[in-house]
Each structure stands twice: as C-alpha cells, then as structure tokens.
PDB file of C-alpha atoms in Angstrom:
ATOM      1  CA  UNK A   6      -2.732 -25.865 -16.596  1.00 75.00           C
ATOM      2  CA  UNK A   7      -6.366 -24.544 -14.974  1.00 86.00           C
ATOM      3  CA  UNK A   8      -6.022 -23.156 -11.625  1.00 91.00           C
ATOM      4  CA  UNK A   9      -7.904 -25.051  -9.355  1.00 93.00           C
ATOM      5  CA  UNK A  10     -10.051 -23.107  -7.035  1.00 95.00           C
ATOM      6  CA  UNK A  11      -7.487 -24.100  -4.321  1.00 96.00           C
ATOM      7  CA  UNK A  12      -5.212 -22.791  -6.131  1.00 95.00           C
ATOM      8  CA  UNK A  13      -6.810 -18.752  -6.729  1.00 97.00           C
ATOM      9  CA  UNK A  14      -7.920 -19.482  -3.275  1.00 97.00           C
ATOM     10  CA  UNK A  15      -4.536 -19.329  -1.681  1.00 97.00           C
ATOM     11  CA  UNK A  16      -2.799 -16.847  -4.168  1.00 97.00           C
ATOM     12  CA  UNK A  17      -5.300 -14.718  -3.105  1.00 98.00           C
ATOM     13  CA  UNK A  18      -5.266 -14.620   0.880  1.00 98.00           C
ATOM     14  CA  UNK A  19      -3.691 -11.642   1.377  1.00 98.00           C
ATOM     15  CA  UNK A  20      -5.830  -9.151  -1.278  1.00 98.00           C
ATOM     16  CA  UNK A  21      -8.982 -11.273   0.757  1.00 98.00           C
ATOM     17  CA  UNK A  22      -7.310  -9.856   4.410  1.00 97.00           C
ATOM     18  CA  UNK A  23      -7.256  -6.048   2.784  1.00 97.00           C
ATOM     19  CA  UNK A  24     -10.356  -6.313   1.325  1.00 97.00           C
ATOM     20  CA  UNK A  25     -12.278  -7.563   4.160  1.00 96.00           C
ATOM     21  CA  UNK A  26     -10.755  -4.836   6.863  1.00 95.00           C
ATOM     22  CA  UNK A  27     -12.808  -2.374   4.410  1.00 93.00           C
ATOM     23  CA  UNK A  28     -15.708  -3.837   5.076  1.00 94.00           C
ATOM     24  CA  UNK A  29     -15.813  -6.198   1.340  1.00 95.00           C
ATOM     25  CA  UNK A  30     -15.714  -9.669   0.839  1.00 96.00           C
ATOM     26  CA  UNK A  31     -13.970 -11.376  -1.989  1.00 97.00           C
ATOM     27  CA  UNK A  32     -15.704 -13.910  -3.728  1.00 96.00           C
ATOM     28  CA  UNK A  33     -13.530 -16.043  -6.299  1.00 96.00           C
ATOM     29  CA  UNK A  34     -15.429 -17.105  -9.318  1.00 95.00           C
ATOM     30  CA  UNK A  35     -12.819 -18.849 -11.056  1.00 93.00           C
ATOM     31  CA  UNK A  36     -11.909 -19.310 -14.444  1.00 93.00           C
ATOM     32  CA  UNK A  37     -14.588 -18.610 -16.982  1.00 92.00           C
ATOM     33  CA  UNK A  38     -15.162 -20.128 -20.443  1.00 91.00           C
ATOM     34  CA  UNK A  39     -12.892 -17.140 -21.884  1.00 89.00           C
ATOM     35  CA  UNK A  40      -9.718 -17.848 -20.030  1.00 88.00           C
ATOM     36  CA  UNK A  41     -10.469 -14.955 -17.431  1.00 91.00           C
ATOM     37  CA  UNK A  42     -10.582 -15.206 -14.104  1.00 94.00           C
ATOM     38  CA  UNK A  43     -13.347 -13.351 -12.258  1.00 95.00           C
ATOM     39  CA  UNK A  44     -13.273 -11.893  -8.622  1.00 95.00           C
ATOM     40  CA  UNK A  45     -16.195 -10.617  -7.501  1.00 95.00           C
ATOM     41  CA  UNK A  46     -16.012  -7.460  -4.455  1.00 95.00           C
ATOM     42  CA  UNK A  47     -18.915  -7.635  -2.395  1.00 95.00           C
ATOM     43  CA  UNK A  48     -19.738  -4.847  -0.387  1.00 94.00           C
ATOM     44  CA  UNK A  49     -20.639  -5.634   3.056  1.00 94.00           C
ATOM     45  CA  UNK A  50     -22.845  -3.102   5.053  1.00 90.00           C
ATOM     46  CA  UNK A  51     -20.071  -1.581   6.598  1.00 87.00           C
ATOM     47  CA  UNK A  52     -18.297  -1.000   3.382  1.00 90.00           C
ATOM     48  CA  UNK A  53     -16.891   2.097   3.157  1.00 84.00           C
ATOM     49  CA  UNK A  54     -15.982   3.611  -0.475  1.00 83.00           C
ATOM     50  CA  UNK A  55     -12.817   5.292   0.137  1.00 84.00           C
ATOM     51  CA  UNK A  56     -11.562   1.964   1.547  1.00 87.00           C
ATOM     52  CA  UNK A  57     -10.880  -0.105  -1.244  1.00 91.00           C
ATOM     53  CA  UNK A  58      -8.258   0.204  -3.969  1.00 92.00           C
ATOM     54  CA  UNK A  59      -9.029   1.478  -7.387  1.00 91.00           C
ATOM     55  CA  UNK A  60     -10.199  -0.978 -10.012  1.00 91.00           C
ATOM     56  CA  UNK A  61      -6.877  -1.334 -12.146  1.00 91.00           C
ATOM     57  CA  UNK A  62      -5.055  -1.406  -8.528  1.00 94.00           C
ATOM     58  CA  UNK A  63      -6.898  -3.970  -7.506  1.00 94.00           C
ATOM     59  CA  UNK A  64      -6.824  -5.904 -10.570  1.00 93.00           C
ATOM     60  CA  UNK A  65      -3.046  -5.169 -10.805  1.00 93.00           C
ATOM     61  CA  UNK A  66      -2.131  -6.489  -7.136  1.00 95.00           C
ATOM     62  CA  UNK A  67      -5.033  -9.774  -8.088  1.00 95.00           C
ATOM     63  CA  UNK A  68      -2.502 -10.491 -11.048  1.00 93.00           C
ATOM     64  CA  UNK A  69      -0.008 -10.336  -8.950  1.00 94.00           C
ATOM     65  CA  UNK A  70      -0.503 -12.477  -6.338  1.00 96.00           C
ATOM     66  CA  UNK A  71      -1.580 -15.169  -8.991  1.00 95.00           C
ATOM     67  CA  UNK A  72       1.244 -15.028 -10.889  1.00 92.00           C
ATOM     68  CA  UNK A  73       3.617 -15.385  -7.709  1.00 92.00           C
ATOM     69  CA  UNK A  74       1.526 -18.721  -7.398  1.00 93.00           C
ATOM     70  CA  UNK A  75       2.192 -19.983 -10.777  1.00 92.00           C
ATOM     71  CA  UNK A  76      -0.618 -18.828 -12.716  1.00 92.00           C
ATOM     72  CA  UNK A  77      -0.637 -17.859 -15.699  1.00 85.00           C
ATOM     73  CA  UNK A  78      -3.113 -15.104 -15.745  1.00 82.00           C
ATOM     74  CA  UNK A  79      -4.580 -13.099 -19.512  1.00 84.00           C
ATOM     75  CA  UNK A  80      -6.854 -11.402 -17.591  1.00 89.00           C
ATOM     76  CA  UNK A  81      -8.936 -10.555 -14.453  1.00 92.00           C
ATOM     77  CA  UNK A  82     -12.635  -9.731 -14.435  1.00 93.00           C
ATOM     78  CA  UNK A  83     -13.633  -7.640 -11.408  1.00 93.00           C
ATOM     79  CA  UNK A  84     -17.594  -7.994 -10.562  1.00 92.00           C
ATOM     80  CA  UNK A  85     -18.417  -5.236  -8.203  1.00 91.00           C
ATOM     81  CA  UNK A  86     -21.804  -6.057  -6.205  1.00 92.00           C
ATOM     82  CA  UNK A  87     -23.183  -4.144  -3.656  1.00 87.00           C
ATOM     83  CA  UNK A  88     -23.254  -0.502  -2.643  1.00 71.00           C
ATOM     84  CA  UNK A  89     -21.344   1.323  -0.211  1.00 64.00           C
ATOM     85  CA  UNK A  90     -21.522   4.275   1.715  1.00 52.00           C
ATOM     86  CA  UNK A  91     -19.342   6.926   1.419  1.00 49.00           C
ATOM     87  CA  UNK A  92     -17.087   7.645   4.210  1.00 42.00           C
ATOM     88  CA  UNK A  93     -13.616   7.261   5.900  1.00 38.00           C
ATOM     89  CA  UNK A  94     -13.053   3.377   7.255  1.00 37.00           C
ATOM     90  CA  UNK A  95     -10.288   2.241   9.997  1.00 35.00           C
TER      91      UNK A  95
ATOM     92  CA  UNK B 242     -10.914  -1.136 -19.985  1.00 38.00           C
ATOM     93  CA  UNK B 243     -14.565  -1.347 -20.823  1.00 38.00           C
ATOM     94  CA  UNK B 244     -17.583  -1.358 -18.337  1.00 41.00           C
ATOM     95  CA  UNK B 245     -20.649  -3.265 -18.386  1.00 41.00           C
ATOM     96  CA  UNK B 246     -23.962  -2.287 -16.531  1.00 38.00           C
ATOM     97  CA  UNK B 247     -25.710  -5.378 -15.777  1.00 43.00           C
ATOM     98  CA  UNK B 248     -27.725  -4.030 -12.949  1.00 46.00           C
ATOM     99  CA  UNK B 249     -27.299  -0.855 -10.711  1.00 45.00           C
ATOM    100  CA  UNK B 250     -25.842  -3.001  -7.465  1.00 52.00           C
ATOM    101  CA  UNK B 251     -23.887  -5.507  -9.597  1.00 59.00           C
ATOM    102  CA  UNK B 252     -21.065  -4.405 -12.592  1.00 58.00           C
ATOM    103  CA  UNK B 253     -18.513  -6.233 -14.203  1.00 57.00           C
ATOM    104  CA  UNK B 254     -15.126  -4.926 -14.967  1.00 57.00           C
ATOM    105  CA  UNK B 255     -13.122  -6.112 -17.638  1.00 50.00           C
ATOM    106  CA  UNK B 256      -9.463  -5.149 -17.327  1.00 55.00           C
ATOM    107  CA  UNK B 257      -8.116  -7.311 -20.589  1.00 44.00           C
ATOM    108  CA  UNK B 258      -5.377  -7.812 -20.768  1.00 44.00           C
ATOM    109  CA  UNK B 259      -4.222  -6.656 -17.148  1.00 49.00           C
ATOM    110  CA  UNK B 260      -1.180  -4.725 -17.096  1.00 49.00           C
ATOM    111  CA  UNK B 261       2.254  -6.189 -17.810  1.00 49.00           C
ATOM    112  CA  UNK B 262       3.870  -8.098 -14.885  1.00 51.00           C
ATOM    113  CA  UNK B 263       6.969  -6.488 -14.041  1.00 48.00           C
ATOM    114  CA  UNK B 264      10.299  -8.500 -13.099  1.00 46.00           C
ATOM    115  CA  UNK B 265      10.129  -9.805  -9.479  1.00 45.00           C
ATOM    116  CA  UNK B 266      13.724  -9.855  -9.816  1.00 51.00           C
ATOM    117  CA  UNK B 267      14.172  -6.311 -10.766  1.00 58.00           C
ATOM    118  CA  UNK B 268      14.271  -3.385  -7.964  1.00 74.00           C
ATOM    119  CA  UNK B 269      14.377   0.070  -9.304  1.00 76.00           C
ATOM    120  CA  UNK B 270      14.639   1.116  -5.487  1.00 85.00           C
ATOM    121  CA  UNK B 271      17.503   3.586  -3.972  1.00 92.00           C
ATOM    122  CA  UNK B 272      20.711   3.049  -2.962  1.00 90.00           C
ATOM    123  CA  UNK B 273      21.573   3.136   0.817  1.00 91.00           C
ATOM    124  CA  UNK B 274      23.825   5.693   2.597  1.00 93.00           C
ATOM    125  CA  UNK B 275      25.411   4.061   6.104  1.00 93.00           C
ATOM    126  CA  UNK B 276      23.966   6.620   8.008  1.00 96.00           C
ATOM    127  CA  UNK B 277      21.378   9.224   8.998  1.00 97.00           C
ATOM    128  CA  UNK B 278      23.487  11.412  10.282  1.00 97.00           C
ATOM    129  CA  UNK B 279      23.397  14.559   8.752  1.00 98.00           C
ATOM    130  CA  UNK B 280      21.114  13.723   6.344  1.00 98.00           C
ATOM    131  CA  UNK B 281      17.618  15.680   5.458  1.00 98.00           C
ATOM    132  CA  UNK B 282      14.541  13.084   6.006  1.00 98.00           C
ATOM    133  CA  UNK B 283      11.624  13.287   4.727  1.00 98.00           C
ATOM    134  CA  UNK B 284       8.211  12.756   6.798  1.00 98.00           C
ATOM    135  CA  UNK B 285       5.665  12.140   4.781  1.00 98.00           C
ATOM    136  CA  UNK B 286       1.727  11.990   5.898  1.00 98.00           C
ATOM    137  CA  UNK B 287      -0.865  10.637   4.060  1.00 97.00           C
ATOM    138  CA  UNK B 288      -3.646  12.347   5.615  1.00 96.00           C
ATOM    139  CA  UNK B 289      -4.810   9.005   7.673  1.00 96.00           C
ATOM    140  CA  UNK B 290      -5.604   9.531  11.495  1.00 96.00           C
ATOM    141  CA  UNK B 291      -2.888   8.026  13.567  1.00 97.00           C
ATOM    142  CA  UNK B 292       0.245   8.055  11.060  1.00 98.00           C
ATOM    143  CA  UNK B 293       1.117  11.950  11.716  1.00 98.00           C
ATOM    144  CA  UNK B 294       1.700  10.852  15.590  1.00 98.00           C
ATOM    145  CA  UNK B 295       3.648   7.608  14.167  1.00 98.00           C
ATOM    146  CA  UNK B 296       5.842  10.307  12.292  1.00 98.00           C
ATOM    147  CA  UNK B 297       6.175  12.549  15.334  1.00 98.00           C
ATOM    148  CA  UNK B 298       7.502   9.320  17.481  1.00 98.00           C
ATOM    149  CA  UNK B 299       9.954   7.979  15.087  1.00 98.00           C
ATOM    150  CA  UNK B 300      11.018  12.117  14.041  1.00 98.00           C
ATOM    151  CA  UNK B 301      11.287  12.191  18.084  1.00 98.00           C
ATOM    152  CA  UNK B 302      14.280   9.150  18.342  1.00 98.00           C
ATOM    153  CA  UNK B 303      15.734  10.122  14.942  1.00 98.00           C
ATOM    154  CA  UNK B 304      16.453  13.926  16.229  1.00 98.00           C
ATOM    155  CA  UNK B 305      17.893  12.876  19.541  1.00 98.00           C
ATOM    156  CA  UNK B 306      20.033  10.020  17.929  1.00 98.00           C
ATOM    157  CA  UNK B 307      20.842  12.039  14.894  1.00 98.00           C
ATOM    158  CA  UNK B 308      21.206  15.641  16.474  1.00 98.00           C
ATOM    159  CA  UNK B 309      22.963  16.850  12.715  1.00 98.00           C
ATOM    160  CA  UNK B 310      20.110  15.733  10.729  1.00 98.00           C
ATOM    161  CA  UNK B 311      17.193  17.678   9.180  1.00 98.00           C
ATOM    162  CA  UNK B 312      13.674  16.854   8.778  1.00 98.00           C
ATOM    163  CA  UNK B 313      10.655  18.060   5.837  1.00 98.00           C
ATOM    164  CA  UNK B 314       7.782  17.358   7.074  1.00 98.00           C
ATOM    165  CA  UNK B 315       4.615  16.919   4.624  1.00 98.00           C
ATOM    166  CA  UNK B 316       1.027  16.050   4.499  1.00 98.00           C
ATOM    167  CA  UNK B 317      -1.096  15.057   1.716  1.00 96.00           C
ATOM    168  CA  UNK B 318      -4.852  17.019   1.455  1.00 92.00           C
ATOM    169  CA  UNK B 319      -5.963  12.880   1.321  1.00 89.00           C
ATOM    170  CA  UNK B 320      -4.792   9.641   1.811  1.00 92.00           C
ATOM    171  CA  UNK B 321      -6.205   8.120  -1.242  1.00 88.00           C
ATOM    172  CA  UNK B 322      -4.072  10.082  -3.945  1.00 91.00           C
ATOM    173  CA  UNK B 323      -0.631  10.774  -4.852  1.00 93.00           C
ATOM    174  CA  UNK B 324       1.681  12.829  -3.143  1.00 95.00           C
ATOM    175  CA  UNK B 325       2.013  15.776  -5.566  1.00 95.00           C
ATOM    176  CA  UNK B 326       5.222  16.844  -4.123  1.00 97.00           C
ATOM    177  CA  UNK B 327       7.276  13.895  -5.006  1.00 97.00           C
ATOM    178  CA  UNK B 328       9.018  16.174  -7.679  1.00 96.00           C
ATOM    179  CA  UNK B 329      10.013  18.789  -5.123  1.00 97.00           C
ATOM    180  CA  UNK B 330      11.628  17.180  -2.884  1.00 98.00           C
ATOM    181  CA  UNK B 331      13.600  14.821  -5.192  1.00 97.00           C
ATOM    182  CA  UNK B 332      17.393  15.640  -4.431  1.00 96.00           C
ATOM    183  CA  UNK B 333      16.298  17.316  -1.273  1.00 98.00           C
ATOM    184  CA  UNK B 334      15.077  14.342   0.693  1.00 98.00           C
ATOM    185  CA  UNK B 335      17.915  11.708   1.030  1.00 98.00           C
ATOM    186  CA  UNK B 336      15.430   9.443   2.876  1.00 97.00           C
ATOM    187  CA  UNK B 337      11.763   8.855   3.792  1.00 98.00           C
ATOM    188  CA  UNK B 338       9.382   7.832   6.082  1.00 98.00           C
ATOM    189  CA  UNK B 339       5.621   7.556   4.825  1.00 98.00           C
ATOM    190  CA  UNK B 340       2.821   6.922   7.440  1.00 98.00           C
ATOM    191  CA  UNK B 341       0.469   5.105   7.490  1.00 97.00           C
ATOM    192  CA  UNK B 342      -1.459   2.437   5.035  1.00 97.00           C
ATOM    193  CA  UNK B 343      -4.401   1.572   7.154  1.00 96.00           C
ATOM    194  CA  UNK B 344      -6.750   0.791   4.751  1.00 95.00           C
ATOM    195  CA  UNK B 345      -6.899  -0.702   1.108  1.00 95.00           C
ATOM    196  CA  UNK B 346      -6.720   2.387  -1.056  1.00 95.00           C
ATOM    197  CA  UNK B 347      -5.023   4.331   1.361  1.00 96.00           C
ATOM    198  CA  UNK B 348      -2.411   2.041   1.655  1.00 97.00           C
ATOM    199  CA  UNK B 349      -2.425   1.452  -2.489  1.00 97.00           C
ATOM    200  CA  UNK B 350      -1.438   5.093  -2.458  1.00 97.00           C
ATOM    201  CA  UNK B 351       0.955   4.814  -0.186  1.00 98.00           C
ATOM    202  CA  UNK B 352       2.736   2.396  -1.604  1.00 98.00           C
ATOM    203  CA  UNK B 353       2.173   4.268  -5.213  1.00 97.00           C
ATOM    204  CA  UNK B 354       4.569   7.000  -2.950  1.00 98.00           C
ATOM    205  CA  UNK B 355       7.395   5.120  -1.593  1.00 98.00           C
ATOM    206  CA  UNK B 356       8.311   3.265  -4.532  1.00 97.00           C
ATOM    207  CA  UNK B 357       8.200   6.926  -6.259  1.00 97.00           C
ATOM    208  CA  UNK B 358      10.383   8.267  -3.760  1.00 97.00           C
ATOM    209  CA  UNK B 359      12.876   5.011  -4.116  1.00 95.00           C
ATOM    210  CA  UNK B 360      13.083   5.382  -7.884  1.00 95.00           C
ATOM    211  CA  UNK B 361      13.833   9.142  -7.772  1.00 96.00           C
ATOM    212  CA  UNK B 362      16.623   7.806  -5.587  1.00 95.00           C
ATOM    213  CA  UNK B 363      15.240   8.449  -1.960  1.00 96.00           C
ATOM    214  CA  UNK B 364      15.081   5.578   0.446  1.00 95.00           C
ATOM    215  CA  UNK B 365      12.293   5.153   2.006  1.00 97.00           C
ATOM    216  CA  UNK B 366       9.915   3.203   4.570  1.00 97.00           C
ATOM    217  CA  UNK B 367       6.276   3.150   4.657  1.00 98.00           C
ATOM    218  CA  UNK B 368       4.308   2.237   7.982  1.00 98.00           C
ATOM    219  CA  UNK B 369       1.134  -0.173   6.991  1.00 98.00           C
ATOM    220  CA  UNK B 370      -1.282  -2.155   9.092  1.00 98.00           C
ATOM    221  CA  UNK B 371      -0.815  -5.569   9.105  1.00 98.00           C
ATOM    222  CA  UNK B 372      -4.708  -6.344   7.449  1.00 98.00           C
ATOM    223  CA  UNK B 373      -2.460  -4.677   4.282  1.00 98.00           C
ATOM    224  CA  UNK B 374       0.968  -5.636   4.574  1.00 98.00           C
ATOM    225  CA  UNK B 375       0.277  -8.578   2.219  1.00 98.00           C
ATOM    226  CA  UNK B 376      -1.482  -6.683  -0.104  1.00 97.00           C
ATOM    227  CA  UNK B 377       1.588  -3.813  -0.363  1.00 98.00           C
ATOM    228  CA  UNK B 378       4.280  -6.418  -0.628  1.00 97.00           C
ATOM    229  CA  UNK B 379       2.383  -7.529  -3.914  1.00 96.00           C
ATOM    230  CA  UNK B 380       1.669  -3.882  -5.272  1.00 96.00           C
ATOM    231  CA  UNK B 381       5.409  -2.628  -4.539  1.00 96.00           C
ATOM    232  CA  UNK B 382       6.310  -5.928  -6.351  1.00 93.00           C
ATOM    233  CA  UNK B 383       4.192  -4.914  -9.222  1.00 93.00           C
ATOM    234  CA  UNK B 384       5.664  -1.378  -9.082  1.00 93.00           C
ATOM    235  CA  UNK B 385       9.189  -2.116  -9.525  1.00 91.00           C
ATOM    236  CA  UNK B 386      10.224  -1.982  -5.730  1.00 93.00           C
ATOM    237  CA  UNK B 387      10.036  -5.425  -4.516  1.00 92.00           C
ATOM    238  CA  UNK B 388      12.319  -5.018  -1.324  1.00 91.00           C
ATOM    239  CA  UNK B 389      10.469  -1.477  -0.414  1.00 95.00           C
ATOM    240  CA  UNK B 390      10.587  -1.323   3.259  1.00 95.00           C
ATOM    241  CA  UNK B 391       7.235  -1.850   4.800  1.00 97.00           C
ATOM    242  CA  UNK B 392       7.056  -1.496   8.697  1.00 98.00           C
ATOM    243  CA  UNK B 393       3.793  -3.209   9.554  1.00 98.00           C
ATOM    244  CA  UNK B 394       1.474  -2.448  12.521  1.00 98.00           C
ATOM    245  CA  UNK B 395      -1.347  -3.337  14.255  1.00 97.00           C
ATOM    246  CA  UNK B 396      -5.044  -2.804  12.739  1.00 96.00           C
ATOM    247  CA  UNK B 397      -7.251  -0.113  13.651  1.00 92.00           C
ATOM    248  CA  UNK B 398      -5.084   2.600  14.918  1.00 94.00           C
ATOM    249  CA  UNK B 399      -6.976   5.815  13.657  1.00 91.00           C
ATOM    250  CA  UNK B 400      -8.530   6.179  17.146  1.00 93.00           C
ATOM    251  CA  UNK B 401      -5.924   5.565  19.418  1.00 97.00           C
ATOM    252  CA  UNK B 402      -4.323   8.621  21.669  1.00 98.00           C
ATOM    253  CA  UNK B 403      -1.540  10.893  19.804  1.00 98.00           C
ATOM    254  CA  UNK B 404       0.532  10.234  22.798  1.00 98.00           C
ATOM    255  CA  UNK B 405       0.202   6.340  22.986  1.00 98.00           C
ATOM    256  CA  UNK B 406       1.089   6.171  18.755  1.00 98.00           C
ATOM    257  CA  UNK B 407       3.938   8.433  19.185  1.00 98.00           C
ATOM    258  CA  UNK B 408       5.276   6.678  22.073  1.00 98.00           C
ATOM    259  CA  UNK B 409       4.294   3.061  21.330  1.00 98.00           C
ATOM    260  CA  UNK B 410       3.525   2.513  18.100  1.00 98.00           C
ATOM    261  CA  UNK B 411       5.666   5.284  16.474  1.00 98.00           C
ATOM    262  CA  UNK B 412       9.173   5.360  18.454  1.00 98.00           C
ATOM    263  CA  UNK B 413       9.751   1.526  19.645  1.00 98.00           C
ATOM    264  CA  UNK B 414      10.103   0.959  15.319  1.00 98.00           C
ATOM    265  CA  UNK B 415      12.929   3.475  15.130  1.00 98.00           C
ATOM    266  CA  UNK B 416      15.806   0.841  14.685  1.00 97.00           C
ATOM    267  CA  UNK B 417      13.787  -1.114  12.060  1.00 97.00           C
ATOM    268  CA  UNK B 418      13.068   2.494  10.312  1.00 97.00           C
ATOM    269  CA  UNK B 419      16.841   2.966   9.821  1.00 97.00           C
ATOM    270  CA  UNK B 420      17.588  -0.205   8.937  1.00 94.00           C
ATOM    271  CA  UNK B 421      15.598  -0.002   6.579  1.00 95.00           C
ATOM    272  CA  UNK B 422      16.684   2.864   5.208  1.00 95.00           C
ATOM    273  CA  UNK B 423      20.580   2.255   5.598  1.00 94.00           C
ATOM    274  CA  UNK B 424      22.954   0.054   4.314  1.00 87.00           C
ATOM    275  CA  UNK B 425      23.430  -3.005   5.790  1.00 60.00           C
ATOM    276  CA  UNK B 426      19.753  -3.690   6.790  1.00 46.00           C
TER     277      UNK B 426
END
C-alpha cells in the first residue's frame, strides 16, 4: 500500500528534529511515479555544512525510520537545495 | 549512486536501491561484565566542544567509585569521521564512553563508533543531544546495534563552562553510564 503523506510525515519526525538543529529543513515530497520516495534538504541560512549527515547516512537512517513505520521502501531520492556555509554548528 | 545536476543550488540524489535493512531483531553488540571495577575504560572524544568536559565528569565519579580501574583517554582530529583507533584498542578497552553527538553528522559518526566498539566486543555508551537522539536510535538500528546505549542531553552545549558540563551535565549521568555498560541494566 502507498504511504500517505501522514504516513512519511510521522516516520520521519525524528530525522526532521536532527536536521533542523543544523540549520535544514526537511521537505517530504512523497512518492513519485517510480516508486521512490523523495526528501528534499533545504538549507536554511544558518545551515552549516559540517552539520548534516552524509548522503548515504542520511538516506540510510530515512529508510529506516520508514520501514519501522511499515513502509515498504525501494528507494529514497535525496534533493539537496540550497547552499550552506561552511563552518562548525551547535 | 548516481548524481544529477539540475541547477547549481538544487541536486538530486539517487541512492537506488538504498542499502539493505538490517534485522531490528538482531544486536551484534557486547556482552556485559557486572562490574567496572578493575576494568580499563575507554574515553573517547569526538572532537565536539563540550563532550571532553562530559568525559572528564563521568571519568571523575568512575575513578573515585572504581579506585582499581584504568582509563585511555582519546580524541579524534574531528568529529565528523571515524575513530581510526578502533583497531588499537580492541582487547584493551573492556568498555567505552563516547562524547558527544551534538549535531547531525557529528553524531552519525558517533554512532558509526560505538556500535564499532560493541561489535569488537567493547561495551559502550555514547552521550548525544536530545535534537539527535531519535535520529541515532534509527542509525544504531541500521548498524546492527539496536540496544546501543545512548545517554541523551540537552541541545546546545558547545558553549557552556568546562566546569558546569563536568559537574552537571557530565557526572549526575554516571549511574546511567554504568548501567549501561554492565549487566543487569
């Protein structure tokens, strides 16, 4: 069954809390025509670049969380947007 | 993995397919001695500000509680890689304490560390701020250590007085440290 947006929404809460201490915002996409589901990282301008996780990391720990929730997950898309500055965050 | 440039501000990622999903039932993590006593403990810092004065506090109730015991101290050159001595101090260490995850990679990394140290066999506990708790209980679940120990404290703490971590922050999580790290926790 299609994850409802509710449903990546929730699963999600907790990479959303990281993220947004660094400065990003995590937009949810959704499911796409392919079966992925896309996140998008928005840097904020505070953003810091040695804040957030590595790509795979983060696509690892987005899998995660999803499939704790029941999802069945193929694949993640990661849409970064947004520069950042470089620079050691809290 | 393969990249595509759509603009210079805005990239997708594909990661397809992601990695495999390991077990949530499985724990490759350490086995648990009933004591510290006696026993050599590793400190491990991760080169972010505050968690080298957590270390100090929780190294200062461990050595007047445990008078027998030893302690390694070690800091990584930054907090957003591995620790490169993981190797060395397997069968050296018999437990750890890794300080502190206070921000997303930093804490990725950190976690990346104490679920090394539990599958070479060394207990250990890693100090996180509570913006990244979630996010480590999912990436030590995805690394084989679901029931790593994560002590989880308040967010920012890089600016705060040596003194008031080591005293406050640091020492008053002692007991949940070696509970953690113990059997019967």
């Amino acid at each position: 069954m299609t994850p409802t947006q509710a449903d990546l929404e929730s699963a999600l809460t907790g990479l959303r809390t990281a993220l947004e201490a660094g400065g990003y915002e995590l937009n949810i996409d959704g499911v796409q025509p392919d079966g992925a589901i896309q996140l998008a990282v928005v840097a904020g301008a505070d953003a810091c670049a040695e804040c957030v996780m590595p790509d795979d990391v983060l696509a690892q720990i987005a899998s995660r969380a999803l499939a704790d929730g029941g999802m069945t997950v193929e694949s993640v898309r990661l849409r970064k947007v947004g520069s950042v500055t470089e620079g050691v965050g809290e | 993995v393969s990249v595509t440039s759509l603009a210079p501000s805005d990239t997708v990622q594909m990661v397809n397919p992601v990695s495999p999903l390991r077990s949530a039932e499985g724990d490759l993590g350490a086995s648990r001695a009933a004591t510290l006593a006696g026993k050599r403990i590793g400190l491990e810092y991760n080169g972010k500000p505050g968690g080298q004065h957590i270390l100090a506090g929780i190294k200062a109730v461990l050595s007047e509680r445990y008078p027998d015991a030893e302690f390694d101290y070690r800091a990584k050159p930054h907090a957003s890689v591995g620790a490169n001595f993981l190797d060395e101090v397997t069968g050296s260490w018999d437990a750890a304490v890794v300080a502190v995850g206070d921000c997303g990679s930093c804490s990725s990394w950190a976690i990346h560390d104490g679920t090394e140290l539990e599958k070479r066999g060394i207990p250990a506990v890693v100090f996180v701020s509570a913006p990244f708790a979630d996010m480590s209980r999912l990436w030590a679940r995805q690394l084989d250590v679901p029931n790593l120990g994560i002590v989880v404290v308040d967010h920012p703490l890089a600016h705060l007085p040596a003194q008031l971590l080591a005293d406050e922050w640091g020492a008053p999580r002692t007991d949940e440290v070696v509970n953690l790290l113990t059997v019967g926790s």
